[in-house]
Coordinates of C-alpha atoms and ligand atoms in Angstrom, one line a residue:
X1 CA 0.0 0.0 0.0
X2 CA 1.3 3.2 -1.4
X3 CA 1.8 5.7 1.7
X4 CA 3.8 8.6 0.7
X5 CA 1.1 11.0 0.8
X6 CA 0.3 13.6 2.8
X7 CA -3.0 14.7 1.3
X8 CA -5.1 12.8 -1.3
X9 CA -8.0 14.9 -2.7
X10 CA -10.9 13.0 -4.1
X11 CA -12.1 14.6 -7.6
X12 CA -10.5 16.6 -10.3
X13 CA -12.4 20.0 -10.2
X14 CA -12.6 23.7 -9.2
X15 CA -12.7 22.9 -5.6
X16 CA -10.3 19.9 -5.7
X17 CA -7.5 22.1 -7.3
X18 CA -8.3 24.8 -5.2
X19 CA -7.4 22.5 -2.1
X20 CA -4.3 21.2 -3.5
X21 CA -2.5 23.9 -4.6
X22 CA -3.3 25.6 -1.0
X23 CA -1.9 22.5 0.4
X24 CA 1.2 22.1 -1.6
X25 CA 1.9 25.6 -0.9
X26 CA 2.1 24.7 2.6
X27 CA 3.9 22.1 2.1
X28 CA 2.4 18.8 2.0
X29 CA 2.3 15.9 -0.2
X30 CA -0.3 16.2 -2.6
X31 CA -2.2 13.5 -5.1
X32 CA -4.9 14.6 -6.8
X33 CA -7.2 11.1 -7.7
X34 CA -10.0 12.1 -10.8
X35 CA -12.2 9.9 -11.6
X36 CA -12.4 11.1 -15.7
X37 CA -9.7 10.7 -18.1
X38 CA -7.5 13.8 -18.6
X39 CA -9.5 15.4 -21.9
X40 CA -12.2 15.2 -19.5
X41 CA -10.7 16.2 -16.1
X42 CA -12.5 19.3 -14.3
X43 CA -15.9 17.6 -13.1
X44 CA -18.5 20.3 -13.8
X45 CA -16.6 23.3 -12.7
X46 CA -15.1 22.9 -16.9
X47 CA -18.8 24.3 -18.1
X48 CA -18.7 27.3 -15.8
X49 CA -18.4 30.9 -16.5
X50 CA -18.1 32.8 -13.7
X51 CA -18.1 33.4 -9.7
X52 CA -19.4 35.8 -7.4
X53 CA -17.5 38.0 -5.7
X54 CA -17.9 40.5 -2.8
X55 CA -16.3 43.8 -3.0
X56 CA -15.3 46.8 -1.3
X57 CA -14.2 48.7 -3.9
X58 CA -13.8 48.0 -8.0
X59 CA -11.4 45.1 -8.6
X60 CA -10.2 43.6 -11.4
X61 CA -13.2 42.8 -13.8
X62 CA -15.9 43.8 -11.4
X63 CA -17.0 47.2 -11.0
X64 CA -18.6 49.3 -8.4
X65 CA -19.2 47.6 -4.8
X66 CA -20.4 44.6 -4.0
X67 CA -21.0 44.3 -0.5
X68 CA -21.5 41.8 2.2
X69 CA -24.7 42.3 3.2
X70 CA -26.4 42.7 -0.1
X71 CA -25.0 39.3 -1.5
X72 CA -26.4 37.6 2.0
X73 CA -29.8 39.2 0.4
X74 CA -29.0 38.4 -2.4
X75 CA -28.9 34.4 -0.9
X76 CA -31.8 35.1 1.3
X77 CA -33.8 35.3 -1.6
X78 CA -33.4 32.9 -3.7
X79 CA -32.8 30.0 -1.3
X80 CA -36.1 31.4 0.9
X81 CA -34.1 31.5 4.0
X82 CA -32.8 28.0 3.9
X83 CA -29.1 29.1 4.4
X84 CA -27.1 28.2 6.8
X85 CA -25.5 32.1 7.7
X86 CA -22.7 31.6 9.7
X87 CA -21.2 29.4 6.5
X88 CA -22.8 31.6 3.8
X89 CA -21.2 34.5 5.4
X90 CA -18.1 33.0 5.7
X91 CA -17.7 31.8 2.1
X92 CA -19.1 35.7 1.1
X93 CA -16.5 37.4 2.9
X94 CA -13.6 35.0 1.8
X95 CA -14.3 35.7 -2.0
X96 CA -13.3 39.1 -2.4
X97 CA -9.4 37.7 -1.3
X98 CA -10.4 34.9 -4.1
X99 CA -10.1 37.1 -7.3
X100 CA -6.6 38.3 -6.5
X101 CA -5.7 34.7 -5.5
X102 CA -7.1 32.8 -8.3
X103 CA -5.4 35.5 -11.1
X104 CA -2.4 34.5 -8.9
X105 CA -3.1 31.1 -9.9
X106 CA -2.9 31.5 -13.4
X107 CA -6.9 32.5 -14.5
X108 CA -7.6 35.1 -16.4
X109 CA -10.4 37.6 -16.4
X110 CA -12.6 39.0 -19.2
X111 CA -12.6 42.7 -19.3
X112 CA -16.1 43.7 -17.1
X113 CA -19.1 42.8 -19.3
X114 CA -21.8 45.8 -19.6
X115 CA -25.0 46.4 -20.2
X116 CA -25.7 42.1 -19.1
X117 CA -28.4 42.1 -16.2
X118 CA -25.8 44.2 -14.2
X119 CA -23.7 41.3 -13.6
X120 CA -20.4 43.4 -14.3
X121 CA -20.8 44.3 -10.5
X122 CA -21.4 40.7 -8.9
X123 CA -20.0 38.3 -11.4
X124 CA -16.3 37.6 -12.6
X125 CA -15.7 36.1 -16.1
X126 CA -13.2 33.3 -16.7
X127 CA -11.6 34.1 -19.8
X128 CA -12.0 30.6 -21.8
X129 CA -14.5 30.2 -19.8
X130 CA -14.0 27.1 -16.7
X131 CA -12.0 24.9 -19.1
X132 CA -9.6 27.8 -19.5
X133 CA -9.6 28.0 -15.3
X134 CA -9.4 24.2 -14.9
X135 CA -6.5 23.9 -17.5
X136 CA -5.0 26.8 -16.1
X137 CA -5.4 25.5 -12.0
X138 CA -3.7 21.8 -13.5
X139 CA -0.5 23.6 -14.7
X140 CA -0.4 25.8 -11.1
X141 CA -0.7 22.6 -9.3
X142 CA 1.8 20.8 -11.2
X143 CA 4.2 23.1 -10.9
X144 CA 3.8 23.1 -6.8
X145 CA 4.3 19.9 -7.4
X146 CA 0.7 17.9 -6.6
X147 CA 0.6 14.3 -8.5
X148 CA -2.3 13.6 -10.6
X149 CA -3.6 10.2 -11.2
X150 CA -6.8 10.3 -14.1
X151 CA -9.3 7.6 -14.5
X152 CA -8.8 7.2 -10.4
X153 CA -12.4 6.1 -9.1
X154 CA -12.5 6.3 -5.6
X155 CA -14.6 3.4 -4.3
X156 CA -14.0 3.4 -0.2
X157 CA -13.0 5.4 2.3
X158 CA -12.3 3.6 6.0
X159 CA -13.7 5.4 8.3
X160 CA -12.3 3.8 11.6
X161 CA -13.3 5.4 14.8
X162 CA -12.4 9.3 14.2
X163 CA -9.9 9.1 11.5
X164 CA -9.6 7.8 7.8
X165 CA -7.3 5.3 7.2
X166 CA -7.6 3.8 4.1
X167 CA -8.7 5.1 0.4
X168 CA -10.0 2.8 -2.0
X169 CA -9.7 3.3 -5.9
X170 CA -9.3 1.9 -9.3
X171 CA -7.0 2.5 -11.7
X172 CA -7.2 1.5 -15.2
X173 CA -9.8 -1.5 -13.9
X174 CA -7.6 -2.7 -11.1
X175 CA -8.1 -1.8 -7.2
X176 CA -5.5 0.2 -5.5
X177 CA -5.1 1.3 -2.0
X178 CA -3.2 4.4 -0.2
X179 CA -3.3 5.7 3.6
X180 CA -2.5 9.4 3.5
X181 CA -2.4 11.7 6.5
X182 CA -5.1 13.9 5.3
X183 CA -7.8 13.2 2.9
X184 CA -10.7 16.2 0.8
X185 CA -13.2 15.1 -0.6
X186 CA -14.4 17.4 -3.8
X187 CA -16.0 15.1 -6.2
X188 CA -19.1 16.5 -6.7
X189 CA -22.6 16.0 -6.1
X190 CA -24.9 12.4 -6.9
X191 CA -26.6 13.8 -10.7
X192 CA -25.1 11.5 -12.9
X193 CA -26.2 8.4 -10.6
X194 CA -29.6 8.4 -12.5
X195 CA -30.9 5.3 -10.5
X196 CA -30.0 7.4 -6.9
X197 CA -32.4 10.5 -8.8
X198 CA -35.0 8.3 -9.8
X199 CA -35.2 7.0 -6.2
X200 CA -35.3 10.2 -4.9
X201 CA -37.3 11.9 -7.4
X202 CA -39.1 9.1 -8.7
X203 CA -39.1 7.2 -12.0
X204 CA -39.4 10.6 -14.2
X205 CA -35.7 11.5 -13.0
X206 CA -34.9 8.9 -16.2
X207 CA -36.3 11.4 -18.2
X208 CA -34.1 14.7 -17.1
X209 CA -30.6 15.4 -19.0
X210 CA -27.5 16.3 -16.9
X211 CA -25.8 19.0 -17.9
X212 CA -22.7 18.6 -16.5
X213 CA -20.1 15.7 -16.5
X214 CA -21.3 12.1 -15.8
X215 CA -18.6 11.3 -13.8
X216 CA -20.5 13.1 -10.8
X217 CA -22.1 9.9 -9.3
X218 CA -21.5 10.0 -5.7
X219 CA -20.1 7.1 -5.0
X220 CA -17.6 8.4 -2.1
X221 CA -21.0 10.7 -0.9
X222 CA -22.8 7.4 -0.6
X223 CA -20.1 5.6 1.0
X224 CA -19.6 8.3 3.5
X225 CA -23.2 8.5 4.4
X226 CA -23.3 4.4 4.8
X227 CA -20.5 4.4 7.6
X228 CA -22.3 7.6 9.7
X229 CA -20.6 10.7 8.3
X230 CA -23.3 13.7 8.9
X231 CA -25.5 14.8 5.8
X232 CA -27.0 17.6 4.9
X233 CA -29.6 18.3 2.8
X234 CA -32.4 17.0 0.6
X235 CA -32.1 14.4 -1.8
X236 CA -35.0 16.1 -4.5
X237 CA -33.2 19.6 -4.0
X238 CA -31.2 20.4 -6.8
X239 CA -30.5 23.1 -9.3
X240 CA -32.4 22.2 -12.4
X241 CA -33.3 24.5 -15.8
X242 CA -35.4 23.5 -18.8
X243 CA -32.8 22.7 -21.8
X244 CA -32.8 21.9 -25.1
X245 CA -34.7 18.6 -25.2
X246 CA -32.4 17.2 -28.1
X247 CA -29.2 17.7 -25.6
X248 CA -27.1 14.8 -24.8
X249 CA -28.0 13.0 -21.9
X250 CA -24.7 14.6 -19.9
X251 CA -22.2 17.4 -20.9
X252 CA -24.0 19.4 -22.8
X253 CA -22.9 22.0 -21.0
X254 CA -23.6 25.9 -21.3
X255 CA -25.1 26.1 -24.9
X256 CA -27.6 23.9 -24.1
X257 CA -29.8 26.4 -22.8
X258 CA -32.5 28.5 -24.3
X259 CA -33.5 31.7 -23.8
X260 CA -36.9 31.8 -25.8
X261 CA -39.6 30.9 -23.3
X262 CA -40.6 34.4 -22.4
X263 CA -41.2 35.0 -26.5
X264 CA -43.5 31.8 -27.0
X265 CA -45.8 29.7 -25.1
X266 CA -44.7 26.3 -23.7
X267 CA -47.6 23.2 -24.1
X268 CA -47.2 19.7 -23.0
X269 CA -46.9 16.8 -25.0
X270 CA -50.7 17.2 -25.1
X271 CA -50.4 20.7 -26.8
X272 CA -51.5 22.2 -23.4
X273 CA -49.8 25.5 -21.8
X274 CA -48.9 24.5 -18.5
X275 CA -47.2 28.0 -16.9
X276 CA -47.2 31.8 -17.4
X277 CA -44.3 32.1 -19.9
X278 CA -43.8 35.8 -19.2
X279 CA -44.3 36.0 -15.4
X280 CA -41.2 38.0 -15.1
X281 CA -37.5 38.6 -17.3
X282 CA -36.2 35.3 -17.8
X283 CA -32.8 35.3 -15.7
X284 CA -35.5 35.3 -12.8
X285 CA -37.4 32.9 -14.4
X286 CA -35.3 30.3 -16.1
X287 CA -34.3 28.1 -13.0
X288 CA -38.1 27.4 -12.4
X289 CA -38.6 25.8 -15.6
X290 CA -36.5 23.3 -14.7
X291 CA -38.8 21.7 -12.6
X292 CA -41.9 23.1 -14.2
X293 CA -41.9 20.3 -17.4
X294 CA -40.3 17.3 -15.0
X295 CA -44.3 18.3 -13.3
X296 CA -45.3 17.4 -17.2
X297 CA -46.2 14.2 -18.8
X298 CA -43.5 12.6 -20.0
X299 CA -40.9 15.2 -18.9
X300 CA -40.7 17.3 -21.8
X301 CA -42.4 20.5 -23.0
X302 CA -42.5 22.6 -26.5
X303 CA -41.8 26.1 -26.8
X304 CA -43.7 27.3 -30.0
X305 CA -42.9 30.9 -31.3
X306 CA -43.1 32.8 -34.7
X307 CA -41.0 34.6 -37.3
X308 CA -41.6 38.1 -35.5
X309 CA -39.6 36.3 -32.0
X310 CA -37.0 34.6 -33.8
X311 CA -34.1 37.2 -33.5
X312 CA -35.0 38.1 -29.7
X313 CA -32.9 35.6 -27.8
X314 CA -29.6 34.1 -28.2
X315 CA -29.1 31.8 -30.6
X316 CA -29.5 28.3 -29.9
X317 CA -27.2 25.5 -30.8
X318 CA -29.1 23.4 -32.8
X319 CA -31.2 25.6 -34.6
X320 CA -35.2 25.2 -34.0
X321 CA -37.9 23.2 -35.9
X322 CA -39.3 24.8 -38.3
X323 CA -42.8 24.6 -40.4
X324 CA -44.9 27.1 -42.1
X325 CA -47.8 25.7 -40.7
X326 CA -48.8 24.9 -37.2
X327 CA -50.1 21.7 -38.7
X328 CA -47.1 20.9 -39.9
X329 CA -44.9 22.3 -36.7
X330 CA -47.3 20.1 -34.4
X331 CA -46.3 17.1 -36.8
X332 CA -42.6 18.0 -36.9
X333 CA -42.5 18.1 -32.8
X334 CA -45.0 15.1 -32.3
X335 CA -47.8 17.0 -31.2
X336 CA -51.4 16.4 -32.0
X337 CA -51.6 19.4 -34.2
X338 CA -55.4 20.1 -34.0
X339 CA -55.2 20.4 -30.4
X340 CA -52.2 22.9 -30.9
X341 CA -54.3 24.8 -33.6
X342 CA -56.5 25.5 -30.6
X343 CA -54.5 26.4 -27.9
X344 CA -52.5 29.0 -30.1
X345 CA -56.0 30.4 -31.1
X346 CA -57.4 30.6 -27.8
X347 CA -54.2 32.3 -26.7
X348 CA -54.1 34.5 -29.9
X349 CA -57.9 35.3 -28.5
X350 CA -56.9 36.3 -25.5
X351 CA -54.2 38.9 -26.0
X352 CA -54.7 42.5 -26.4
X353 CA -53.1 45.5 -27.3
X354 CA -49.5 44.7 -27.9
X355 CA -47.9 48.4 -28.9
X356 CA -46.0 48.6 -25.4
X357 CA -44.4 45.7 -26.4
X358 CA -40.6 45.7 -25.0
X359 CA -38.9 42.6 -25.3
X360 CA -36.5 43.6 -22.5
X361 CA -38.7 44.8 -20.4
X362 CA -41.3 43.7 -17.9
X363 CA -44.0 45.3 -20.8
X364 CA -47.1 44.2 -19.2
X365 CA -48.4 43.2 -22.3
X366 CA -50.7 40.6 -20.6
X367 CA -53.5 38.3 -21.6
X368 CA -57.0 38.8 -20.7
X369 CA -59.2 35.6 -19.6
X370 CA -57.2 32.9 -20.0
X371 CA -55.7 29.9 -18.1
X372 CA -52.5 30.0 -17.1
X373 CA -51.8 33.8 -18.2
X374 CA -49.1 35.2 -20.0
X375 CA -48.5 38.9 -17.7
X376 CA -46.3 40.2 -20.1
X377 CA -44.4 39.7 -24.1
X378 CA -48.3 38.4 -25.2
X379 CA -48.0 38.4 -29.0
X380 CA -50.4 36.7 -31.0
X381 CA -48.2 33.6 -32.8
X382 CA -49.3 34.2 -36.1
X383 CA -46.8 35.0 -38.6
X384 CA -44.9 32.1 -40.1
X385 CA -43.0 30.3 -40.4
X386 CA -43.6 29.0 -37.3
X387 CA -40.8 27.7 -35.1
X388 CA -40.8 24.9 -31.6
X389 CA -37.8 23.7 -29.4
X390 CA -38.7 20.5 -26.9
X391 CA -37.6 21.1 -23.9
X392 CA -36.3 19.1 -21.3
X393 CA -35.1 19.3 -17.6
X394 CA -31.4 19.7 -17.1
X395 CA -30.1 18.9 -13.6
X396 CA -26.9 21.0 -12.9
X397 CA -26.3 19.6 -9.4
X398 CA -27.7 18.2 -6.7
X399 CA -27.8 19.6 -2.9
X400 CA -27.8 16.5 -0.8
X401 CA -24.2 16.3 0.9
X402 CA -21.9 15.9 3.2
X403 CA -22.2 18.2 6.3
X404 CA -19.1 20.7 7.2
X405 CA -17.9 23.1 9.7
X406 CA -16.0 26.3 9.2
X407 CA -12.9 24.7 9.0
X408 CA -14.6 22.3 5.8
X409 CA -14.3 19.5 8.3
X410 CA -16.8 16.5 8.0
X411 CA -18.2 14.8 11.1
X412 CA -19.8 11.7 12.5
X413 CA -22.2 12.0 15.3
X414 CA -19.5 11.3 17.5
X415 CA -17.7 14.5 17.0
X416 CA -15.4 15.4 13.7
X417 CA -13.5 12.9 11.5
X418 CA -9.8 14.0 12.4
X419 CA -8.2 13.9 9.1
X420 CA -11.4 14.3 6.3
X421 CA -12.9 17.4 4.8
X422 CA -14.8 18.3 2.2
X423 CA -15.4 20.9 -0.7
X424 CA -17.5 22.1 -3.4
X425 CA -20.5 20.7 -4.8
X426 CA -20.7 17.4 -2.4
X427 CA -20.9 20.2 0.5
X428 CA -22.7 22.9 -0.9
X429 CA -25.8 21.4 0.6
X430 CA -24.1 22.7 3.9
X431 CA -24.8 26.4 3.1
X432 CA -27.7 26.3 0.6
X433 CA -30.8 24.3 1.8
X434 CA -33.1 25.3 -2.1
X435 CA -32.3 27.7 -4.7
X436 CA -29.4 29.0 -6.4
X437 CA -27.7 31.8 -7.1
X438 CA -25.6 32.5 -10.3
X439 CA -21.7 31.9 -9.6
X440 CA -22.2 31.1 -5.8
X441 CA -21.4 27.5 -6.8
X442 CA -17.7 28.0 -7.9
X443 CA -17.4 30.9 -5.1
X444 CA -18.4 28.2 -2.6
X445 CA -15.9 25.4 -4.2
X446 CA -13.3 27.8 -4.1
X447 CA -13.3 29.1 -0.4
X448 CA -14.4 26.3 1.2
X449 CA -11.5 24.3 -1.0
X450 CA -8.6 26.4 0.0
X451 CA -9.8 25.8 3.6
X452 CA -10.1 22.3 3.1
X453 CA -6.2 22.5 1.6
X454 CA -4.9 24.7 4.6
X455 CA -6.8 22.5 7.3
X456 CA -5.5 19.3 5.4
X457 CA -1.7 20.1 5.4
X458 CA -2.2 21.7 8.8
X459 CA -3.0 18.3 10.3
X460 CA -0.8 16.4 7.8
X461 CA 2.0 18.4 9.4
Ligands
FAD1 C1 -23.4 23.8 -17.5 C2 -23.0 24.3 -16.2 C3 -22.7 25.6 -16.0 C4 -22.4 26.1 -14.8 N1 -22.0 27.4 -14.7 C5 -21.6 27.9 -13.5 C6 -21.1 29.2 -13.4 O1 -20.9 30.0 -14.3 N2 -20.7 29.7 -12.1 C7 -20.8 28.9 -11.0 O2 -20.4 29.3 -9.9 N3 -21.2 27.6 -11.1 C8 -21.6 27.1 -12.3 N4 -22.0 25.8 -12.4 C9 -22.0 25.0 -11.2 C10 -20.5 24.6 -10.9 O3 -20.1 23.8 -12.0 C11 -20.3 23.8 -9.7 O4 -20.8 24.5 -8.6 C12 -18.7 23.7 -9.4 O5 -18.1 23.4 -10.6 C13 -18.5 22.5 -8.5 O6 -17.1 22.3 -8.4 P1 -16.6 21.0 -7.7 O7 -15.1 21.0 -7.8 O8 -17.2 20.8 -6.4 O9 -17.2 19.8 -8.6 P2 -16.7 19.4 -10.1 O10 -16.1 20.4 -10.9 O11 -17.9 18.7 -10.7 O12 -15.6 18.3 -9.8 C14 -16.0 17.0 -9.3 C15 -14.8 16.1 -9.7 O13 -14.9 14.8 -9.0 C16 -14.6 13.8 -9.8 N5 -15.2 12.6 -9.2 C17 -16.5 12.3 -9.0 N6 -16.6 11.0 -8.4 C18 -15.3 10.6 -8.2 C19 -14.7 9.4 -7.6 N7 -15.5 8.5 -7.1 N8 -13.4 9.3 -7.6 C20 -12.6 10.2 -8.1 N9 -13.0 11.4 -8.7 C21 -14.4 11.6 -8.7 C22 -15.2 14.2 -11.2 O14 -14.6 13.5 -12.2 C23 -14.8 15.7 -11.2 O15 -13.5 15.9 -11.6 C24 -22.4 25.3 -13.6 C25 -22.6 23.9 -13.8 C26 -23.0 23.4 -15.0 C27 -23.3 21.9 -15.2

């Protein structure tokens, strides 16, 4: 059994490397076990774009202030109070020291972004994006010296008493074993186990599309939760968005989305409307939808639009259905087509007035009398050709985790696991209980992954 190890960090992401080049920099021992092979190393931190940052004054790419108390709001809101403050606080405060630390590191910024849903204040840019940060984080580590083993599955951890003392993987097929001093756990949440979503979610979860990387199965979170280590969270809580229905079934990353709902109305597979399309600007919106079509038969949905809504969103990657008919749209998507005939008539019916119409603007153009509403961007879907997306749900991650401490330390009911931490997604449960908001994910994995690094070499030493 290979012993030489200080620290062995579980997973190949943001938050892994953010723990190993803290603890290489202080010193330890560092191998680095990722469960992907190298062209796909970087778990789901690879698809990311950005992170939130608190400031106190303009830095780098992000202008204005940014400060502590409006990001807690910020949280508050979207998670509905189910954050844990002390921790959310904590990784809030501890991000405005990340931007200088992670250019240190080797990423880049983009130049501040304007006139995008004012996220030039909150929101940093990777430039290339989180494959440019992951590549860049790999040659940093390298250079301090951290070992990196790819296509590593971690299969076991021993949990004896208080202290870890055995890690169980596979390489190429074959099972390995290592006792390091200190061990981090950062491989991500349980999405791209489908069987553990359809038992939590029930059978429709075979339906939903994963947007990120399918190596995210939790097999160390399950492991961990067998032996007694403390959860947190709820196993149907997740971050989840309607996508492109004709998306792979994982790593479709980014350009999956679609941006178009607000321009069309969404029916079921029975040609139904199910939701208010416009019931407010669609970056407030979009993370409902998620969860909005995996309500609908069959998991899917179809957003049907016109010619006069094409150019109002961003493009999508595969470019729409299209039909110069409804007849013939409803026969292209697999829809009964008279029954669409007569829901886009009885919505056509229903709007009025549509003058005010601003597309990027709450606009109020509303329809009158009808079941679900549309409260604003009501246009009449009448001018072909006429164009329909499916629509899917795409999980981004899942919330269910381990449970941590301010020191990213994980803990049986007897008190804390001397030598294991954790970071990322498989502890982001810890601070957010439902909801999400944009870039918090990689702000969490990084804070809470340089604390795990520090704490790890700390004891390893
Ligand atoms: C399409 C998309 C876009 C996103 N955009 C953003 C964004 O712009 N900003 C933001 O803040 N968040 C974003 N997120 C969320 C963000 O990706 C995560 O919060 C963050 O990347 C989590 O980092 P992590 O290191 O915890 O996990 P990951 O980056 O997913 O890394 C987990 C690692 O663990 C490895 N692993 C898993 N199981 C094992 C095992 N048994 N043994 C060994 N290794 C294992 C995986 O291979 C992977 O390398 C996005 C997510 C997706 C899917």
């Amino acid at each position: 059994m290979i012993s030489q190890y200080d620290v062995a960090i579980i997973g190949g992401g943001n938050a892994a490397l953010c723990a190993a080049m803290t603890a290489a920099e202080a010193g330890a021992r560092v191998l680095i076990l990722e469960a992907a092979p190298k062209p796909y190393r970087g778990g789901n931190s690879r698809h990311t774009r950005n992170f939130r940052c608190m400031h106190s004054k303009p830095a780098g790419p992000l202008v204005e202030t940014y400060c502590e108390d409006e990001y807690f709001a910020d949280l508050m809101k979207v998670t509905g109070g189910k954050t844990d403050e002390h921790l959310a606080r904590l990784a809030i405060r501890r991000s405005e020291e990340c931007l200088p630390w992670m250019q240190a590191h080797g990423v880049h910024f983009q130049p501040s972004l304007s006139g995008t849903l004012s996220l030039a204040r909150t929101n940093a840019f990777f430039m290339g994006g989180g494959k440019g940060l992951v590549n860049a984080y790999y040659r940093t580590a390298e250079r301090l010296g951290v070992e990196v083993l790819y296509e590593a599955v971690v299969t076991h951890l021993e949990l004896e008493e208080s202290l870890i003392t055995r890690v169980d993987y596979t390489h190429g097929g074959a099972p390995n074993a290592i006792s390091p001093k200190s061990v981090i756990v950062a491989s991500g949440g349980f999405q791209a186990d489908i069987d553990w979503l359809a038992r939590a979610w029930g059978e429709q979860a075979r339906n939903f599309l994963i947007r990120g990387t399918p190596y995210n199965r939790g097999v160390v979170l399950a492991d961990l939760l067998d032996q007694g280590v403390e959860s947190v969270g709820d196993p149907t809580q997740c971050h989840a968005v309607a996508i492109d229905g004709r998306a792979p079934k994982f790593d479709g990353g980014i350009v999956t989305r679609l941006d178009c709902v607000p321009f069309s109305i969404v029916v079921n597979k029975h040609a139904e409307r199910f939701y208010d399309e416009g019931e407010d600007v669609w970056p407030k919106r979009y993370a409902i939808w998620g969860r909005l079509v995996a309500a609908q038969p069959d998991q899917v949905g179809y957003v049907i639009i016109d010619a006069k809504s094409l150019n109002l969103f961003m493009p999508s990657v595969f470019p729409p259905i299209k039909a110069d008919t409804l007849e013939e749209l409803a026969e292209k998507l697999g829809l009964p087509p008279d029954r669409l005939q007569a829901t886009v008539a009885e919505f056509n019916a229903a709007c009025g007035d549509t003058s005010p119409f601003h597309p990027t603007e709450l606009d109020g153009v509303a329809t009158a009398g009808l079941t679900p509403s549309k409260s604003n961007w009501a246009r009449p879907i009448t001018e072909p050709p006429f164009y329909g997306y499916s629509l899917r749900t795409g999980v981004t991650f899942t919330y269910l985790g381990l449970k941590v401490d301010e020191n990213a330390q994980c803990s049986t009911r007897n008190g804390p696991i001397r030598n294991l931490w954790a970071a990322g997604e498989t502890m982001a449960g810890s601070i957010l209980g439902q909801g999400y908001l944009a870039g918090f994910g990689m702000t969490i994995g990084t804070v809470f992954g340089r604390i795990a690094g520090r704490e790890a070499a700390a004891h390893a030493s």
